[in-house]
GROMACS .gro file of N, CA, C and O in nm:
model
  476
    1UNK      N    1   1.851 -13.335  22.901
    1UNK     CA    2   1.787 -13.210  22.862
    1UNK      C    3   1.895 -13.108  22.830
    1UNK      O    4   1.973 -13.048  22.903
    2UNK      N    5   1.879 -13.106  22.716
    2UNK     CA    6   1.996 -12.971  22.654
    2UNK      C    7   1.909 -12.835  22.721
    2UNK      O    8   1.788 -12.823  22.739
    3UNK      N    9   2.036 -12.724  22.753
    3UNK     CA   10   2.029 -12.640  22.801
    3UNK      C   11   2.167 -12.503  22.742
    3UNK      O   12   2.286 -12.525  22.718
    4UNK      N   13   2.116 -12.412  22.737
    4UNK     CA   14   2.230 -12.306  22.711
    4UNK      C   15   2.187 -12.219  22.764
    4UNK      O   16   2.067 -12.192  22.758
    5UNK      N   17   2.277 -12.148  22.833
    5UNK     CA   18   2.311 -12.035  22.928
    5UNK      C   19   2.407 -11.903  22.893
    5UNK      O   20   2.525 -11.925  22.923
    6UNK      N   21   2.390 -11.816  22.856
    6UNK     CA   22   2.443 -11.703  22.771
    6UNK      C   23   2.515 -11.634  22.880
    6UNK      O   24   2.475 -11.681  22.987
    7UNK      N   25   2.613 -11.531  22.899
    7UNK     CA   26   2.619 -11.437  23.015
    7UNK      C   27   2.754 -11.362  22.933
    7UNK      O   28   2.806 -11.396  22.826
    8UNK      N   29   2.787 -11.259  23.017
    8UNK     CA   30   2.852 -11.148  22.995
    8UNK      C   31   2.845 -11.047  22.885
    8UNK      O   32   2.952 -11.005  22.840
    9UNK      N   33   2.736 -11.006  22.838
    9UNK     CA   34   2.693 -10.918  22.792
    9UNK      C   35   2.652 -10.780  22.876
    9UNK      O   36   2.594 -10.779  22.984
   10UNK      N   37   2.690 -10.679  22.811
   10UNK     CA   38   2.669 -10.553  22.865
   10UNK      C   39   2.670 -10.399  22.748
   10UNK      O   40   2.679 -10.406  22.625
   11UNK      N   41   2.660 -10.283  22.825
   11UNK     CA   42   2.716 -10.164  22.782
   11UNK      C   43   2.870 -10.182  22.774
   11UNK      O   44   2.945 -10.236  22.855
   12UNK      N   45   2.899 -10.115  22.641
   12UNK     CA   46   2.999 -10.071  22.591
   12UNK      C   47   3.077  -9.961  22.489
   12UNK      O   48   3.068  -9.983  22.368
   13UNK      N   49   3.131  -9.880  22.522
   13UNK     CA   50   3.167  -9.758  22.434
   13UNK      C   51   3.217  -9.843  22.304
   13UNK      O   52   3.240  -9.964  22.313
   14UNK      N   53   3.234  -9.755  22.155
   14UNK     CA   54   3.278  -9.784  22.083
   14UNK      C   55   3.429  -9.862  22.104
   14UNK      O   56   3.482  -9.843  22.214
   15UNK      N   57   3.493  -9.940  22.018
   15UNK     CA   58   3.623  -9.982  22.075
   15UNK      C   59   3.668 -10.056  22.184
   15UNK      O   60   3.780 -10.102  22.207
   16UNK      N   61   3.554 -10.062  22.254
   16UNK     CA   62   3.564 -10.145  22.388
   16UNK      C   63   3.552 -10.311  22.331
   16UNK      O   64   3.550 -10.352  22.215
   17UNK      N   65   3.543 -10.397  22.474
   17UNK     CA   66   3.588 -10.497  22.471
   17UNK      C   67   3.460 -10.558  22.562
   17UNK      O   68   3.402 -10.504  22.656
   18UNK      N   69   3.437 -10.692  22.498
   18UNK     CA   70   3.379 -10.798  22.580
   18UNK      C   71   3.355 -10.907  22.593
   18UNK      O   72   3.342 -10.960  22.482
   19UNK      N   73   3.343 -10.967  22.664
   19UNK     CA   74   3.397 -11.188  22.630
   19UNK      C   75   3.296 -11.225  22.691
   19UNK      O   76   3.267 -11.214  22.810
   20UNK      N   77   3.224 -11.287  22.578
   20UNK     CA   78   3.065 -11.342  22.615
   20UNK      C   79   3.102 -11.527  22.596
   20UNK      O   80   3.161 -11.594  22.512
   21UNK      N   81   2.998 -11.569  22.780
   21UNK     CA   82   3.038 -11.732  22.784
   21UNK      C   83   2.937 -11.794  22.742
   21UNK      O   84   2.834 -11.731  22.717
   22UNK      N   85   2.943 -11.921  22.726
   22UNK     CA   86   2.826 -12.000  22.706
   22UNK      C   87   2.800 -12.130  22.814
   22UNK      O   88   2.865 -12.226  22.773
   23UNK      N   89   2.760 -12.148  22.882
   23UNK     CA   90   2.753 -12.307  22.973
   23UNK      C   91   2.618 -12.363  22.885
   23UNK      O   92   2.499 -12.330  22.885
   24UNK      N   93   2.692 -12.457  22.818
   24UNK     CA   94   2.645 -12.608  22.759
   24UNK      C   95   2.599 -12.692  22.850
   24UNK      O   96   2.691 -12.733  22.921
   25UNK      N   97   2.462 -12.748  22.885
   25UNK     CA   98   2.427 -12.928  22.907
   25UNK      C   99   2.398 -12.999  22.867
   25UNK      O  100   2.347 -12.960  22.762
   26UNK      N  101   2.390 -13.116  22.874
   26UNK     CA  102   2.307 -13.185  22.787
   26UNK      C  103   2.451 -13.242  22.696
   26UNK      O  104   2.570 -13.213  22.697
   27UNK      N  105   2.375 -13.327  22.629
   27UNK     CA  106   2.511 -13.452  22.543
   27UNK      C  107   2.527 -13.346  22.455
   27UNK      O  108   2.593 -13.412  22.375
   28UNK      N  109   2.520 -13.219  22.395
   28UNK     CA  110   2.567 -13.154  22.220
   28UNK      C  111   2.619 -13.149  22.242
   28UNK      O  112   2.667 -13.225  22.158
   29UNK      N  113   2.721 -13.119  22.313
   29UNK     CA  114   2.869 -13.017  22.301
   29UNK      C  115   2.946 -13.093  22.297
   29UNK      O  116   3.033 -13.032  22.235
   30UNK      N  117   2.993 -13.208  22.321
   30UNK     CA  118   3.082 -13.254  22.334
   30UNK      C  119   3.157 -13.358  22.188
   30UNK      O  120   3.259 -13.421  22.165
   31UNK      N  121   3.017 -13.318  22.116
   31UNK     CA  122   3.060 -13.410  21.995
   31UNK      C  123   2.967 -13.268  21.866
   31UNK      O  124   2.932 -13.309  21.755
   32UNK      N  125   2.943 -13.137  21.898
   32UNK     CA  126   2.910 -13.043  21.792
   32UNK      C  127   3.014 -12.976  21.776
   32UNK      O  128   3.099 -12.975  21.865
   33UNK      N  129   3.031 -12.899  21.649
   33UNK     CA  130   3.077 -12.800  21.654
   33UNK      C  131   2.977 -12.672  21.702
   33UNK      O  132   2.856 -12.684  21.679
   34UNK      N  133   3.015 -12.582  21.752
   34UNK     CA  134   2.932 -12.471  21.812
   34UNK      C  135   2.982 -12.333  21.774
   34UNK      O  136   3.101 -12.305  21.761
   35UNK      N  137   2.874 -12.246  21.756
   35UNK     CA  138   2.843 -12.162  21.695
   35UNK      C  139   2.819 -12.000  21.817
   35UNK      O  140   2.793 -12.029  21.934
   36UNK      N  141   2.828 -11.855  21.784
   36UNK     CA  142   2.746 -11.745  21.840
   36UNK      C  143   2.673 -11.734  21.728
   36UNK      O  144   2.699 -11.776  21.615
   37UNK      N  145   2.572 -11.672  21.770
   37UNK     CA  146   2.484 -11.621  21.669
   37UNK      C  147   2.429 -11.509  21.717
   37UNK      O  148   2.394 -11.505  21.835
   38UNK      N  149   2.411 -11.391  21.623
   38UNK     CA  150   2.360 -11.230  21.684
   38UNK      C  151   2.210 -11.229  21.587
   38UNK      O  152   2.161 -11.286  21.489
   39UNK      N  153   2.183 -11.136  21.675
   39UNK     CA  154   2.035 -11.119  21.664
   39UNK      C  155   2.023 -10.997  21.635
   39UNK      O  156   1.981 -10.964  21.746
   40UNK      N  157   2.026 -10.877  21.563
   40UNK     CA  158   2.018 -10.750  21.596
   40UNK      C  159   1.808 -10.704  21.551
   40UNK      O  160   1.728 -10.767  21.482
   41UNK      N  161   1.791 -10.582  21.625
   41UNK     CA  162   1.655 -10.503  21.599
   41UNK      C  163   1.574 -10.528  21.472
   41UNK      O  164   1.588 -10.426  21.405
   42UNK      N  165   1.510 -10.599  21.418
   42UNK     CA  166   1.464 -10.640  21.284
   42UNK      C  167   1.552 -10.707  21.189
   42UNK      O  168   1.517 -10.733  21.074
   43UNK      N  169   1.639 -10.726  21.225
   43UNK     CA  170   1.712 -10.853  21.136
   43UNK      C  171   1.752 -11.007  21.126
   43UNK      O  172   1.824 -11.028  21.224
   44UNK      N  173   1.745 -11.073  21.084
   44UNK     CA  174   1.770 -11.200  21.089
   44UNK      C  175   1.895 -11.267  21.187
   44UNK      O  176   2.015 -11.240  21.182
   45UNK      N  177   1.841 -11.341  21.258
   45UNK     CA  178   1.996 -11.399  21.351
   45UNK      C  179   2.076 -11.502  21.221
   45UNK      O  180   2.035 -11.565  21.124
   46UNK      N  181   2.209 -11.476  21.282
   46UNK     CA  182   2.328 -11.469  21.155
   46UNK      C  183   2.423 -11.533  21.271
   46UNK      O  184   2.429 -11.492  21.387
   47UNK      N  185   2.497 -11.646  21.214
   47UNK     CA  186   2.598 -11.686  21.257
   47UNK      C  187   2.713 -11.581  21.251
   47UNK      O  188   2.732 -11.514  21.150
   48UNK      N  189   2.808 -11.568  21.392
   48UNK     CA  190   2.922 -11.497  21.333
   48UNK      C  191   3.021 -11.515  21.351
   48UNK      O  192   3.101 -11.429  21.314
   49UNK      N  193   3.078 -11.660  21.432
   49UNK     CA  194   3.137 -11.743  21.466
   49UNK      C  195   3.119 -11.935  21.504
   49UNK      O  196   3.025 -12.002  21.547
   50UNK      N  197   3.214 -11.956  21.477
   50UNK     CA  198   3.211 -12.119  21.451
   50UNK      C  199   3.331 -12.194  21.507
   50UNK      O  200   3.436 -12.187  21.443
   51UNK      N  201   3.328 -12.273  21.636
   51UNK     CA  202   3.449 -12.336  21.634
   51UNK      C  203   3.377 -12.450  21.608
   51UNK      O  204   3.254 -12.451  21.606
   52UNK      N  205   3.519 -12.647  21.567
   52UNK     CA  206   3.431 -12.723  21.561
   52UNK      C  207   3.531 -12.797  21.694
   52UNK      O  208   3.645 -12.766  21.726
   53UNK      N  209   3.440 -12.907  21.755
   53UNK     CA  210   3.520 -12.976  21.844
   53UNK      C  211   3.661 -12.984  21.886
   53UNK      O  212   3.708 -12.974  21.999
   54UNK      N  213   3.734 -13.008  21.743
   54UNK     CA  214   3.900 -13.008  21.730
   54UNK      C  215   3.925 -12.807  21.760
   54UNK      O  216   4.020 -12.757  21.819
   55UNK      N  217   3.866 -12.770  21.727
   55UNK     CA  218   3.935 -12.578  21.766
   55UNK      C  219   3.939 -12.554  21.616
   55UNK      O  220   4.046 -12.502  21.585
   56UNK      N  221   3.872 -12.571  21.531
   56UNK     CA  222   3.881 -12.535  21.398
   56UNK      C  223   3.808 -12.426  21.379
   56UNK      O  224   3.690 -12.442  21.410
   57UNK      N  225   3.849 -12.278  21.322
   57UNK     CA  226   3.710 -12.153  21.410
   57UNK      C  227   3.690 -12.114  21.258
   57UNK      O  228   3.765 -12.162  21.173
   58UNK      N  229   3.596 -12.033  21.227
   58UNK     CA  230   3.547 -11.982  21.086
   58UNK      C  231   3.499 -11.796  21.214
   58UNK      O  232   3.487 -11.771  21.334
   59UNK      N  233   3.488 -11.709  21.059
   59UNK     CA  234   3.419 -11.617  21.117
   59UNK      C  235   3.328 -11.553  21.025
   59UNK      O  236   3.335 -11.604  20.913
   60UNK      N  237   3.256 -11.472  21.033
   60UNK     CA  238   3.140 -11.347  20.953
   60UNK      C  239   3.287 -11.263  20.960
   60UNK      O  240   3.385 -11.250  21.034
   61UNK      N  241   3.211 -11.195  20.775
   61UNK     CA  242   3.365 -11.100  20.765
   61UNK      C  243   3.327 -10.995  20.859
   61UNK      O  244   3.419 -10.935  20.915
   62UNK      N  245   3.210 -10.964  20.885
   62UNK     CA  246   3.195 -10.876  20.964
   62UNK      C  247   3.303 -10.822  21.130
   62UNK      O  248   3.366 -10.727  21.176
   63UNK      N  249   3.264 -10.954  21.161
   63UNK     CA  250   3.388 -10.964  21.269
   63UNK      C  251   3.503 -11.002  21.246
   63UNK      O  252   3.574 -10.969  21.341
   64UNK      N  253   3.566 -11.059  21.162
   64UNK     CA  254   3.686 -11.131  21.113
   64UNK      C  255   3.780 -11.043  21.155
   64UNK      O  256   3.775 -10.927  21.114
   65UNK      N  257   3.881 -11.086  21.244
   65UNK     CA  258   3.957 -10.988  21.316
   65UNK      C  259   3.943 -10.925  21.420
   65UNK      O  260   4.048 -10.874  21.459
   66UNK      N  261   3.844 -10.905  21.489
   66UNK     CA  262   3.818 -10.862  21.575
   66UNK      C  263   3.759 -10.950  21.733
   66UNK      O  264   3.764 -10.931  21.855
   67UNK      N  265   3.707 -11.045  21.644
   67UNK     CA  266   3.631 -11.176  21.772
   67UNK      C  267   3.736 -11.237  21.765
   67UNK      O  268   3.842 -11.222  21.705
   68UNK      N  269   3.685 -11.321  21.849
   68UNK     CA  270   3.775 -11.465  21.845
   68UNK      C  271   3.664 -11.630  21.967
   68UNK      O  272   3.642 -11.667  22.082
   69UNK      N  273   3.642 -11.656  21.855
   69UNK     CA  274   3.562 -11.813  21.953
   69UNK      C  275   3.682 -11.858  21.968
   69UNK      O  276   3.776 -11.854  21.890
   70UNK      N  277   3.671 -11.930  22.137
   70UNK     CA  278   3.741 -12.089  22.177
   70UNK      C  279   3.644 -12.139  22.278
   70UNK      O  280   3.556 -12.061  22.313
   71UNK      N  281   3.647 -12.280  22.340
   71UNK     CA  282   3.588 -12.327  22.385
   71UNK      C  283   3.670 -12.455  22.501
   71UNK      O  284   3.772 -12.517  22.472
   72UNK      N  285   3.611 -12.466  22.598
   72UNK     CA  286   3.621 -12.525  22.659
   72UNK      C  287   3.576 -12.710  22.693
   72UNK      O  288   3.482 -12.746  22.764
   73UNK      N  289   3.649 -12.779  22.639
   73UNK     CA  290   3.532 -12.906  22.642
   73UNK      C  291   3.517 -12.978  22.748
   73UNK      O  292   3.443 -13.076  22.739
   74UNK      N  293   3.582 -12.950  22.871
   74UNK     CA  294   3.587 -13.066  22.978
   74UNK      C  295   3.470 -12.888  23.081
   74UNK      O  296   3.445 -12.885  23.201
   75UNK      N  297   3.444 -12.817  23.016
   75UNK     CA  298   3.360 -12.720  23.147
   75UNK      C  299   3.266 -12.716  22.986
   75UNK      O  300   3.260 -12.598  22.950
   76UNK      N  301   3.229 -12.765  22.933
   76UNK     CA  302   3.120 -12.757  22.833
   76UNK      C  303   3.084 -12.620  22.800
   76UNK      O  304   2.966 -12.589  22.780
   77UNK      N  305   3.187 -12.531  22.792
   77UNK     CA  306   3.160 -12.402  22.721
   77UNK      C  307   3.225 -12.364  22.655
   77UNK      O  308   3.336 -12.416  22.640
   78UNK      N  309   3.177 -12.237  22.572
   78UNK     CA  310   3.223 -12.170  22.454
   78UNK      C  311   3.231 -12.052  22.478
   78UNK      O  312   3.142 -11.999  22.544
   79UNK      N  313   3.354 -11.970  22.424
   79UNK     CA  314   3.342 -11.793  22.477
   79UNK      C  315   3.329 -11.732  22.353
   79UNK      O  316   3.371 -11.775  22.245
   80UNK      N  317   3.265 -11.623  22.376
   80UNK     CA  318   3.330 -11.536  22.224
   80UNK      C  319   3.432 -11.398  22.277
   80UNK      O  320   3.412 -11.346  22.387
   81UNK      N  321   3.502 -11.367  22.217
   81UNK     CA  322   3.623 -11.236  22.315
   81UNK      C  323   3.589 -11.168  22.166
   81UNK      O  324   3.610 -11.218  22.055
   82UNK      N  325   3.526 -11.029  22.201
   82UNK     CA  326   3.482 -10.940  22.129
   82UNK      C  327   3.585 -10.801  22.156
   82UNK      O  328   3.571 -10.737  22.260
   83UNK      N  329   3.666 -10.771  22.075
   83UNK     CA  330   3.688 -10.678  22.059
   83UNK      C  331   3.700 -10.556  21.958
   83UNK      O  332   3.723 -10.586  21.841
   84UNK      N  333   3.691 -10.450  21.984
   84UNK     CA  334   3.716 -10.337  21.826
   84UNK      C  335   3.605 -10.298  21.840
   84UNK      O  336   3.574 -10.220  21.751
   85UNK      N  337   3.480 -10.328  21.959
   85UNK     CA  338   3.322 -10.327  21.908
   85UNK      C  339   3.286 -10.204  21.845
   85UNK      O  340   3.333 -10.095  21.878
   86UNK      N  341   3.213 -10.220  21.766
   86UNK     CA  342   3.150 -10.090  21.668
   86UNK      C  343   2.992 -10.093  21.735
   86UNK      O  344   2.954 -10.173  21.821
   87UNK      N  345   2.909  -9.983  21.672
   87UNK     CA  346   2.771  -9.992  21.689
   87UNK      C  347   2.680 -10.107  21.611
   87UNK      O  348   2.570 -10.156  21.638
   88UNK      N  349   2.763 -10.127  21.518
   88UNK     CA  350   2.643 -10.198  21.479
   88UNK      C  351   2.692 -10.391  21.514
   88UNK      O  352   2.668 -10.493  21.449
   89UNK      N  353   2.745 -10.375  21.605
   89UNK     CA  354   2.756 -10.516  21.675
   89UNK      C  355   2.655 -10.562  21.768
   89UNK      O  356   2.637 -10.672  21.821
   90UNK      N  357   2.573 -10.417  21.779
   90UNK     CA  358   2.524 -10.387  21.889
   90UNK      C  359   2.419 -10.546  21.862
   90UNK      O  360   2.444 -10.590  21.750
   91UNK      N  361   2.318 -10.630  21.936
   91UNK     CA  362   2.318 -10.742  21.921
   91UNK      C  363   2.219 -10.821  22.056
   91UNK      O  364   2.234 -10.799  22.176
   92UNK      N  365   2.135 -10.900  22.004
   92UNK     CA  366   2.147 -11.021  22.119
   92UNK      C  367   2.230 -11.133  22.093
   92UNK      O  368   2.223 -11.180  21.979
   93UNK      N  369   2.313 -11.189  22.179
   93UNK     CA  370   2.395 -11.300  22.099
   93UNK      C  371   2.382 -11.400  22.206
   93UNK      O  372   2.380 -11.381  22.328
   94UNK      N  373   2.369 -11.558  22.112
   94UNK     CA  374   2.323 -11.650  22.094
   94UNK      C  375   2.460 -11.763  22.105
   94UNK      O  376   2.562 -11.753  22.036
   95UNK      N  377   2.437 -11.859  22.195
   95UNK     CA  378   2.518 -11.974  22.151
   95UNK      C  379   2.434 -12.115  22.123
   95UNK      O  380   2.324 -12.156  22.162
   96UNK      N  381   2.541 -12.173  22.034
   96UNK     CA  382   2.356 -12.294  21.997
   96UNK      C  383   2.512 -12.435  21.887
   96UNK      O  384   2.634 -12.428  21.873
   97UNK      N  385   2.433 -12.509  21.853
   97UNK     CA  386   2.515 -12.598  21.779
   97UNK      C  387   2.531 -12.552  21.622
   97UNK      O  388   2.432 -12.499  21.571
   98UNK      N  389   2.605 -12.563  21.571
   98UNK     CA  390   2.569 -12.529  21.410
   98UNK      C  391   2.567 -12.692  21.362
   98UNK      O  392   2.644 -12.781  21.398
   99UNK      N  393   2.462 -12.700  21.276
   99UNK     CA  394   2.352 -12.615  21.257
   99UNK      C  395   2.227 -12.629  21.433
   99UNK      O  396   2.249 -12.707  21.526
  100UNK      N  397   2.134 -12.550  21.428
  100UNK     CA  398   2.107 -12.514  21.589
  100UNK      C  399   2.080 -12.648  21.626
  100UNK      O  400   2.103 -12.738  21.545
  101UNK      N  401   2.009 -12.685  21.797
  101UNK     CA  402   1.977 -12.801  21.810
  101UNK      C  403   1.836 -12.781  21.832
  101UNK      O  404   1.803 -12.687  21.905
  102UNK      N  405   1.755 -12.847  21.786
  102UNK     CA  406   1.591 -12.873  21.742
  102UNK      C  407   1.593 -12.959  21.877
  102UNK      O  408   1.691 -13.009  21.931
  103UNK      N  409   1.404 -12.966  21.937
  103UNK     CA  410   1.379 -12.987  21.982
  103UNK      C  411   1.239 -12.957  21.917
  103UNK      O  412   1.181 -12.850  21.898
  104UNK      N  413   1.195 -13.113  21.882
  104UNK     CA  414   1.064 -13.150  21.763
  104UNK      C  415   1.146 -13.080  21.655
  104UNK      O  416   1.261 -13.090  21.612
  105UNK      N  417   0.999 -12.978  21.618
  105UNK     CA  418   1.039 -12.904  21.523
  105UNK      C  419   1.092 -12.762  21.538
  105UNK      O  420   1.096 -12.691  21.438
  106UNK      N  421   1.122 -12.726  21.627
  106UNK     CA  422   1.167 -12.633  21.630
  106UNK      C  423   1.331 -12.581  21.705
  106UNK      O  424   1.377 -12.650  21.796
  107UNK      N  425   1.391 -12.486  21.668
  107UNK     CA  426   1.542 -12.484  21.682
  107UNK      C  427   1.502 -12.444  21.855
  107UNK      O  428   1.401 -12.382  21.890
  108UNK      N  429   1.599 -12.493  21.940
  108UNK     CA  430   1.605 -12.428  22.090
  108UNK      C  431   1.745 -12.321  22.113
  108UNK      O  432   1.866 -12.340  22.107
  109UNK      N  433   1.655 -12.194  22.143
  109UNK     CA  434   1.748 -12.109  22.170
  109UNK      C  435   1.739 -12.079  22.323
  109UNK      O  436   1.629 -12.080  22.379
  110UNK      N  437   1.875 -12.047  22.404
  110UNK     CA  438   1.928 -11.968  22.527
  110UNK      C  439   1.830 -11.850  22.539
  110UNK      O  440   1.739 -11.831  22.458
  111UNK      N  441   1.851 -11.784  22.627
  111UNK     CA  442   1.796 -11.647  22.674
  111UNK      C  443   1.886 -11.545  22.621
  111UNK      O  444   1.845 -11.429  22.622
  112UNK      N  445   2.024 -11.577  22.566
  112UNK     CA  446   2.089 -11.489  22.500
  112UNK      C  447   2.130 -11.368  22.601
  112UNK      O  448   2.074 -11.333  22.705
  113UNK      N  449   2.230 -11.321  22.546
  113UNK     CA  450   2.314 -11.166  22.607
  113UNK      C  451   2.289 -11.079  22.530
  113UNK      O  452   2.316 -11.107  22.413
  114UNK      N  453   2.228 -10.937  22.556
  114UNK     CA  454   2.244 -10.833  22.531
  114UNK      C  455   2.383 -10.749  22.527
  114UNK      O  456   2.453 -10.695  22.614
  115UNK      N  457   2.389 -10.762  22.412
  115UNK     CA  458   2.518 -10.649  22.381
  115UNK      C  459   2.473 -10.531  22.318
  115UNK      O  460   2.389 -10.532  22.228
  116UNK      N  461   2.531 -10.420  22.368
  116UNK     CA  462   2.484 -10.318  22.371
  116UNK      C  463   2.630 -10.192  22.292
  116UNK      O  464   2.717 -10.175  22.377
  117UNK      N  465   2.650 -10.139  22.199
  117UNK     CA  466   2.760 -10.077  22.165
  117UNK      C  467   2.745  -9.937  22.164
  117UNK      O  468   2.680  -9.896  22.068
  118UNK      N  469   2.786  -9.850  22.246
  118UNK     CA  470   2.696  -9.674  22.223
  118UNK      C  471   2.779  -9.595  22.361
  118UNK      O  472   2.799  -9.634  22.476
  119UNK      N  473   2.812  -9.476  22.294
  119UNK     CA  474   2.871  -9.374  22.329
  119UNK      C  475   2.783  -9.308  22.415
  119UNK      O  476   2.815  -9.201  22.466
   0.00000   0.00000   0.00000
């Protein structure tokens, strides 16, 4: 039974900093590449980072420079280290397989972290 577990999300002033984990179960991780994905207030969830198994990372220009995914494969997790945060990072964020992992027909998402960016 695949499972994802989101955590370290919080309040944060502009410019601040925060490193959101992921705990992976279940057989994906160890042979996906894995993904964050943000969610913001009426908009579409959007990949905005990508490592693949080997540490190969992609980013959204949005963050480009400022995040950074790595991952862990023998503790089956993935971090994202957020820094520079602006407001409009502000976010639920998501860890999942790219592309997500289905269960039937439908993608299975975590409970996700609230990130929050505001003065």
């Amino acid at each position: 039974q695949v499972q994802l577990v989101e955590s370290g999300g919080g309040l944060v002033q502009p410019g601040g900093s925060l490193r959101l984990s992921c705990a992976a179960s279940g057989s994906i991780f160890s042979i996906s590449a894995m993904g964050w994905y943000r969610q913001a207030p009426g908009k579409e969830r959007e990949l905005v980072a990508r490592i693949t198994v080997g540490g190969s990372t992609n980013y959204g220009d949005s963050v480009k420079g400022r995040f950074t995914i790595s991952r862990h494969n023998a503790r089956n997790t993935v971090y994202l280290q957020m820094n520079s945060l602006k407001p409009e990072d502000t976010a639920v964020y998501y860890c999942n397989k790219d592309p997500p992992y289905y269960r039937g027909n439908f993608a299975y998402w975590g409970q996700g972290t609230q990130v929050t960016v505001s003065s």
